[in-house]
Structure formats: C-alpha cells, structure tokens
XYZ file of C-alpha atoms in Angstrom:
348
model
C -69.044 -39.458 -8.849
C -65.997 -37.454 -7.661
C -64.041 -35.913 -10.428
C -60.365 -37.079 -10.510
C -58.225 -34.332 -11.789
C -54.799 -35.380 -10.390
C -53.942 -37.831 -13.256
C -55.400 -40.875 -11.390
C -58.522 -41.213 -13.627
C -58.755 -44.575 -15.453
C -60.350 -45.454 -18.786
C -63.208 -46.918 -16.810
C -63.869 -43.459 -15.290
C -63.846 -41.765 -18.522
C -66.418 -44.402 -19.783
C -68.661 -44.074 -16.792
C -68.746 -40.315 -16.977
C -69.423 -40.221 -20.801
C -71.939 -42.966 -20.435
C -70.294 -45.254 -22.920
C -68.402 -48.616 -22.843
C -64.796 -48.949 -22.230
C -64.360 -50.304 -25.603
C -65.846 -47.145 -27.137
C -63.388 -44.943 -25.167
C -60.521 -47.314 -26.418
C -61.622 -47.044 -30.052
C -61.735 -43.163 -29.746
C -58.227 -43.077 -28.129
C -56.886 -45.346 -30.942
C -58.233 -43.151 -33.732
C -61.100 -45.506 -34.799
C -63.075 -43.443 -37.237
C -66.568 -44.882 -37.173
C -67.723 -43.301 -33.917
C -70.837 -40.784 -33.937
C -69.719 -37.266 -33.380
C -71.796 -36.699 -30.394
C -70.433 -39.922 -28.729
C -66.784 -38.702 -29.444
C -67.671 -35.327 -28.016
C -69.004 -36.858 -24.881
C -65.786 -38.815 -24.426
C -63.494 -35.947 -25.291
C -65.446 -33.740 -22.551
C -64.936 -36.408 -20.042
C -61.339 -36.810 -20.741
C -60.824 -33.159 -20.245
C -62.904 -33.022 -17.193
C -61.099 -35.910 -15.490
C -57.676 -34.837 -16.727
C -57.235 -38.410 -18.081
C -53.755 -39.147 -19.650
C -53.230 -42.155 -21.873
C -50.466 -44.382 -20.541
C -48.536 -44.814 -23.953
C -45.992 -47.246 -22.544
C -48.661 -49.507 -21.148
C -50.725 -49.255 -24.385
C -47.570 -50.005 -26.447
C -46.532 -52.970 -24.490
C -50.115 -54.401 -24.661
C -49.657 -54.396 -28.510
C -46.117 -55.967 -28.349
C -44.647 -52.533 -29.023
C -42.152 -50.445 -27.157
C -42.996 -47.001 -28.546
C -39.166 -46.566 -29.054
C -36.993 -46.340 -32.150
C -33.173 -46.437 -32.474
C -31.249 -43.853 -34.300
C -27.758 -45.204 -35.109
C -25.182 -42.776 -36.399
C -21.414 -42.794 -36.992
C -20.634 -39.918 -34.515
C -22.451 -37.082 -32.851
C -19.260 -35.069 -32.816
C -20.134 -34.413 -36.467
C -22.309 -31.255 -36.523
C -24.437 -32.511 -39.333
C -25.196 -35.770 -37.539
C -25.990 -33.852 -34.250
C -28.502 -31.634 -36.218
C -30.001 -34.570 -38.033
C -30.390 -36.281 -34.607
C -32.380 -33.295 -33.406
C -34.620 -33.266 -36.320
C -35.333 -36.932 -36.020
C -36.225 -36.600 -32.284
C -38.573 -33.713 -32.978
C -40.376 -35.623 -35.751
C -40.638 -38.881 -33.614
C -41.901 -36.872 -30.678
C -44.647 -35.507 -32.935
C -45.694 -39.159 -33.658
C -45.477 -40.336 -30.075
C -42.282 -42.200 -30.440
C -39.167 -42.115 -28.120
C -35.689 -42.001 -29.781
C -32.668 -43.822 -28.443
C -29.523 -42.741 -30.078
C -26.345 -44.732 -30.462
C -23.058 -43.784 -32.241
C -20.843 -46.464 -33.734
C -17.883 -44.329 -34.336
C -17.723 -45.987 -37.752
C -16.525 -49.379 -36.179
C -17.411 -52.303 -38.220
C -18.183 -54.567 -35.241
C -20.615 -52.038 -33.668
C -22.265 -51.422 -37.050
C -22.746 -55.177 -37.483
C -24.409 -55.513 -34.034
C -27.243 -53.378 -35.363
C -28.110 -55.961 -37.925
C -27.725 -59.169 -35.906
C -31.256 -58.832 -34.376
C -30.188 -57.718 -30.826
C -32.255 -54.407 -31.296
C -35.336 -56.318 -32.048
C -36.563 -56.654 -28.477
C -35.685 -53.294 -27.278
C -36.948 -51.058 -30.227
C -39.858 -51.189 -32.753
C -37.612 -50.179 -35.508
C -34.140 -48.672 -36.457
C -32.976 -45.638 -38.534
C -29.470 -46.592 -39.393
C -26.563 -44.677 -41.041
C -23.544 -47.021 -41.481
C -20.193 -45.943 -42.363
C -17.888 -48.932 -41.958
C -20.252 -51.231 -43.898
C -20.516 -51.104 -47.683
C -21.927 -52.789 -50.853
C -20.106 -56.037 -50.052
C -22.186 -56.280 -46.984
C -25.588 -56.207 -48.845
C -26.854 -59.652 -47.674
C -26.648 -58.420 -44.073
C -29.355 -55.951 -44.597
C -32.029 -58.590 -45.047
C -33.353 -58.372 -41.688
C -36.567 -59.389 -40.125
C -37.331 -56.018 -38.182
C -38.216 -52.485 -39.494
C -35.097 -50.780 -40.813
C -34.752 -47.490 -42.679
C -31.452 -46.702 -44.239
C -29.764 -43.192 -44.312
C -26.568 -42.090 -45.948
C -24.555 -43.142 -48.957
C -22.399 -46.120 -48.016
C -25.098 -48.782 -49.007
C -27.578 -48.792 -51.949
C -30.131 -51.287 -52.896
C -30.043 -53.011 -49.513
C -33.526 -54.293 -49.709
C -34.796 -51.705 -47.197
C -36.274 -48.350 -47.453
C -33.591 -45.676 -48.019
C -33.621 -41.987 -47.695
C -30.831 -39.985 -48.979
C -29.727 -36.589 -50.283
C -28.946 -35.276 -53.677
C -25.056 -35.372 -53.205
C -23.904 -35.327 -56.930
C -26.508 -32.646 -57.894
C -25.880 -30.491 -54.957
C -22.129 -30.573 -55.419
C -22.419 -29.781 -58.969
C -24.666 -26.784 -58.221
C -22.133 -25.526 -55.618
C -19.241 -25.795 -58.019
C -21.338 -24.023 -60.985
C -22.213 -21.264 -58.433
C -18.573 -20.289 -57.928
C -17.691 -20.736 -61.733
C -20.653 -18.401 -62.634
C -18.881 -15.790 -60.336
C -15.820 -15.888 -62.338
C -13.724 -18.542 -60.586
C -11.352 -20.476 -62.776
C -9.010 -22.223 -60.340
C -11.487 -24.225 -58.234
C -10.286 -26.779 -55.684
C -12.305 -29.479 -53.804
C -12.090 -30.023 -50.147
C -13.303 -33.335 -48.778
C -12.131 -36.005 -51.215
C -12.184 -39.317 -49.380
C -9.109 -41.616 -49.189
C -11.649 -44.550 -49.630
C -13.100 -44.683 -53.090
C -16.161 -46.713 -52.281
C -19.575 -44.967 -52.302
C -19.931 -42.258 -49.805
C -20.987 -38.686 -49.614
C -17.468 -37.599 -50.289
C -17.098 -39.670 -53.428
C -20.424 -38.567 -54.821
C -19.853 -35.009 -54.083
C -16.453 -35.137 -55.898
C -18.342 -36.664 -58.822
C -20.652 -33.710 -58.896
C -17.708 -31.251 -58.471
C -15.748 -32.648 -61.345
C -18.929 -32.957 -63.668
C -19.316 -29.095 -63.170
C -15.764 -28.341 -64.055
C -15.538 -30.621 -67.147
C -18.835 -29.151 -68.481
C -16.881 -25.835 -68.664
C -13.831 -27.495 -70.231
C -11.924 -27.237 -67.029
C -10.432 -29.896 -64.571
C -9.009 -29.820 -61.093
C -5.263 -29.429 -60.520
C -4.049 -32.849 -59.460
C -2.036 -31.295 -56.474
C -5.299 -30.122 -55.057
C -6.799 -33.627 -54.803
C -5.901 -34.528 -51.192
C -7.684 -37.186 -49.376
C -9.303 -36.514 -46.005
C -9.827 -39.007 -43.069
C -12.902 -37.134 -41.565
C -14.866 -34.041 -41.964
C -14.068 -32.096 -38.858
C -12.973 -28.356 -38.786
C -9.292 -29.042 -38.045
C -9.177 -31.327 -41.103
C -10.409 -28.380 -43.225
C -7.868 -26.193 -41.997
C -4.898 -28.626 -42.376
C -5.969 -29.782 -45.849
C -6.506 -26.426 -47.361
C -2.880 -25.324 -45.923
C -1.463 -28.352 -47.822
C -3.192 -27.372 -50.929
C -1.790 -23.896 -50.735
C 1.664 -25.141 -49.808
C 1.590 -27.274 -52.902
C 1.735 -24.205 -55.076
C -1.925 -24.191 -56.128
C -3.390 -20.627 -56.031
C -7.220 -21.242 -55.782
C -9.782 -18.416 -56.408
C -12.554 -20.801 -55.112
C -12.999 -23.689 -52.709
C -15.820 -26.120 -52.796
C -15.882 -27.876 -49.614
C -17.989 -31.057 -49.190
C -19.192 -30.149 -45.663
C -19.626 -26.870 -43.839
C -17.350 -27.900 -41.086
C -14.474 -28.455 -43.664
C -15.363 -25.045 -45.004
C -15.158 -23.361 -41.745
C -11.808 -24.798 -40.919
C -10.578 -23.694 -44.353
C -11.983 -20.249 -43.727
C -9.927 -19.847 -40.630
C -6.840 -21.137 -42.389
C -7.203 -18.847 -45.421
C -7.574 -15.838 -43.240
C -4.418 -17.010 -41.262
C -2.590 -16.876 -44.760
C -3.905 -13.351 -45.351
C -6.383 -14.377 -48.000
C -9.649 -12.707 -47.959
C -13.107 -14.543 -48.315
C -14.734 -13.719 -50.726
C -12.497 -11.029 -52.282
C -9.564 -13.321 -53.050
C -11.245 -16.778 -52.621
C -14.754 -17.785 -52.924
C -15.884 -20.413 -50.485
C -18.962 -22.721 -50.337
C -19.762 -25.579 -48.155
C -22.370 -28.395 -47.893
C -24.957 -29.300 -45.193
C -26.378 -25.896 -44.049
C -25.535 -26.275 -40.425
C -26.491 -23.637 -38.075
C -23.051 -22.427 -37.586
C -22.598 -21.545 -41.224
C -24.921 -18.590 -40.674
C -22.756 -17.094 -38.075
C -19.314 -17.315 -39.606
C -17.515 -14.105 -40.754
C -18.216 -14.009 -43.611
C -21.403 -16.090 -43.415
C -20.997 -19.212 -45.490
C -22.786 -20.127 -48.714
C -23.814 -23.763 -48.618
C -26.049 -26.493 -49.931
C -29.060 -27.247 -47.802
C -29.518 -31.175 -48.206
C -33.131 -30.916 -46.690
C -32.248 -32.301 -43.357
C -35.787 -31.733 -41.720
C -37.353 -33.345 -44.871
C -35.001 -36.297 -44.531
C -35.905 -36.789 -40.786
C -39.596 -36.468 -41.744
C -39.645 -39.079 -44.514
C -37.321 -41.506 -42.712
C -39.511 -41.550 -39.486
C -42.654 -41.786 -41.427
C -41.344 -44.659 -43.566
C -40.038 -46.462 -40.364
C -43.464 -45.940 -38.615
C -45.195 -47.473 -41.554
C -43.007 -50.458 -41.606
C -43.528 -50.925 -37.735
C -47.252 -50.815 -38.159
C -47.090 -53.470 -41.012
C -44.878 -55.605 -38.851
C -47.101 -55.424 -35.796
C -50.277 -55.865 -37.764
C -48.752 -59.273 -38.954
C -48.761 -58.294 -42.595
C -46.775 -60.984 -44.503
C -43.487 -59.626 -46.028
C -44.447 -60.511 -49.390
C -47.600 -58.345 -49.190
C -45.710 -55.278 -47.895
C -44.671 -52.373 -50.244
C -41.362 -52.825 -52.056
C -38.411 -51.000 -50.571
C -38.327 -47.369 -51.609
C -35.299 -45.130 -52.149
C -36.218 -41.554 -51.647
C -33.805 -38.916 -52.741
C -34.369 -35.386 -51.117
C -33.966 -32.412 -53.082
C -31.473 -29.578 -52.231
C -31.355 -25.898 -52.043
C -28.338 -23.569 -52.635
C -28.056 -20.974 -49.965
C -26.172 -17.922 -51.192
C -24.364 -15.864 -48.328
C -21.451 -13.499 -48.213
C -18.694 -16.041 -48.750
C -19.523 -16.231 -52.452
C -20.505 -12.504 -53.006
C -17.745 -10.350 -54.316
C-alpha cells in the first residue's frame, strides 16, 4: 500500500496499516484506556508513518460539539482582561479548544444576551465576566448550557465561579506599606457604585488593614472612579493632592491606576518611593518595566485561567454525556490565592 504522508491519510488507512479495526483506531484516538500496549504501539506507528492528523472539527461535530468556547469580558482595553484572555487562550489550546472573545463594554443589554441562550448553538460553553449585571439578576444565571463565572459582580449565581482574593490581597498591600512606616495611606480605585465589585472588595481590605492599626483614611482621599485606566489614576491622585492630603503611601486597586498615579506624582515633584510609597494590584507585565518597578499583588491570573477552563470543560463533558442536572456536581466557588510582589516602588 502506498504511504500517504501529505495529510490525506484517513482513519481507514491507519487501521489497514496497523492491522486493526477502524473502531480500535477510534478508541485509541479518543483516549480509551483498555487497549493492549502492543496494539496501541502499532496504531501510533501507523499514524506517524502516514502523517495522519485528526480532524478535530469533524470529530466534535459528530458528537454534537463545536470544540469552541466563548470568553465574554467587559473590555480588552483593560490590561488585566487582555492578559487574562491570553492566559485563557493558552490553557484552552492545550485542551484542544478554540476561544472566541467578545467584549460587552459593560453594557447591560449585551451582557444579558450572553444568558438568553443565543450562545448555545455556537459554543460548547461560556466563560463569563459580567460588569453591568449584579446580585439582583441572580435568577438569570440559571441557564441550560455550561457556564463558568469570573469576577466579583455576581456571587452564588448557581454556576461554577472562579474569583480572586480581593479583600485579603488589598489588606496585604496596605499592611505592606504600613510596615514600611507609612502613616497617611490613601486608596486609589474606590468605585462610585457601592455594589459588589473588585473595587469595593479591595477598599474593604484596605480599610480593614488601617483600622487594625488604629488608623483610618482621610475622607478627602476617598474619591470614586468610573474606570481603572491610566488616565483615571493620574487625574484622581491629582485631585487627592489638590484636596490638601499629603500621602506617604498610595494603595492602588489596579496596576493601571498605580502607573497613572506614578506619572502624576512625578509631575508634582514627588519621588517614588522616597516621598511616597506606591503599590498596585494585578501584576500586569507593564508593572515590571515602570521606573521604579511597581510593587503589586499577583492575583494568580494563570491559575484563574487554568481552573476556569478546567471547570468549563468538565461541565461541557457532563452536558454532552447527557448526565441529568441533578446528578452533576453542585456549583463550586473557587477563590485563588494571591502573592505580594515587592519591587522598588515600596523600597526606601
């Protein structure tokens, strides 16, 4: 038999060369464990010799699966979300899944469309980080397709949820600057909206750390922000300084806010860390290349991506195996641990 090495070999060709049935080849390709080692070796040799490649799309379609998942985020302009998307795509690729990304721009109508079932026919499952929806929308999360929730806007939504240690991480960041002698510590990133979010949770951790030392924040420094971009960090710290507050430390609730604040502080002639200690949150790549490099809280972005994709893949498999909902595992909430990264911005 002529050896096909140009990618045109079929499963039938592999079976013929290995001297086994097509069913045996299919079992091996699909990870079936109970195959004799010598049979598996013959099939593997035939696959290599023929240059056979599995048509993943055809295989998934034959099972009623697309092999694709959706990652729905508020905005890729936010550096953290862009880096999270990269981590999710790498993890999904490792599992043979394709990721389609959609940004909602935190628009309620667009976020609601994710839950109305229109994604069901296009994707096997959805990783979803809402921003416009909240606790009042909990009944909407009772969906009939695999869904894993990310972020801090919705809790106990009846689906698997992967989140980060916001309160604990912000408290550690604040204690870090207090341990280095700071006494006038200001927050950067307090949200205008008091409903649950990363900003409100991080402010809670910030305030807990101060109060444990018998301190509190100057009310003039509590300025709400509409977003977490660089420009917002710069303008907000300028407003705090203009109010008359003279901070010796700034705890920013994202690295992008911290980097904006860094530029504004330097424009005012204040040195970091000599005059003002500065720490952020998220450990984005950019934080390591500022001058000085930025201390930050690493929330475990790669671990979040790994656990979220793994949970979604498990839910997809249960769905397509036809396991009744009442027999599936109860929804799990997984909180990823953090790490404090100390760099020059908090080293006097």
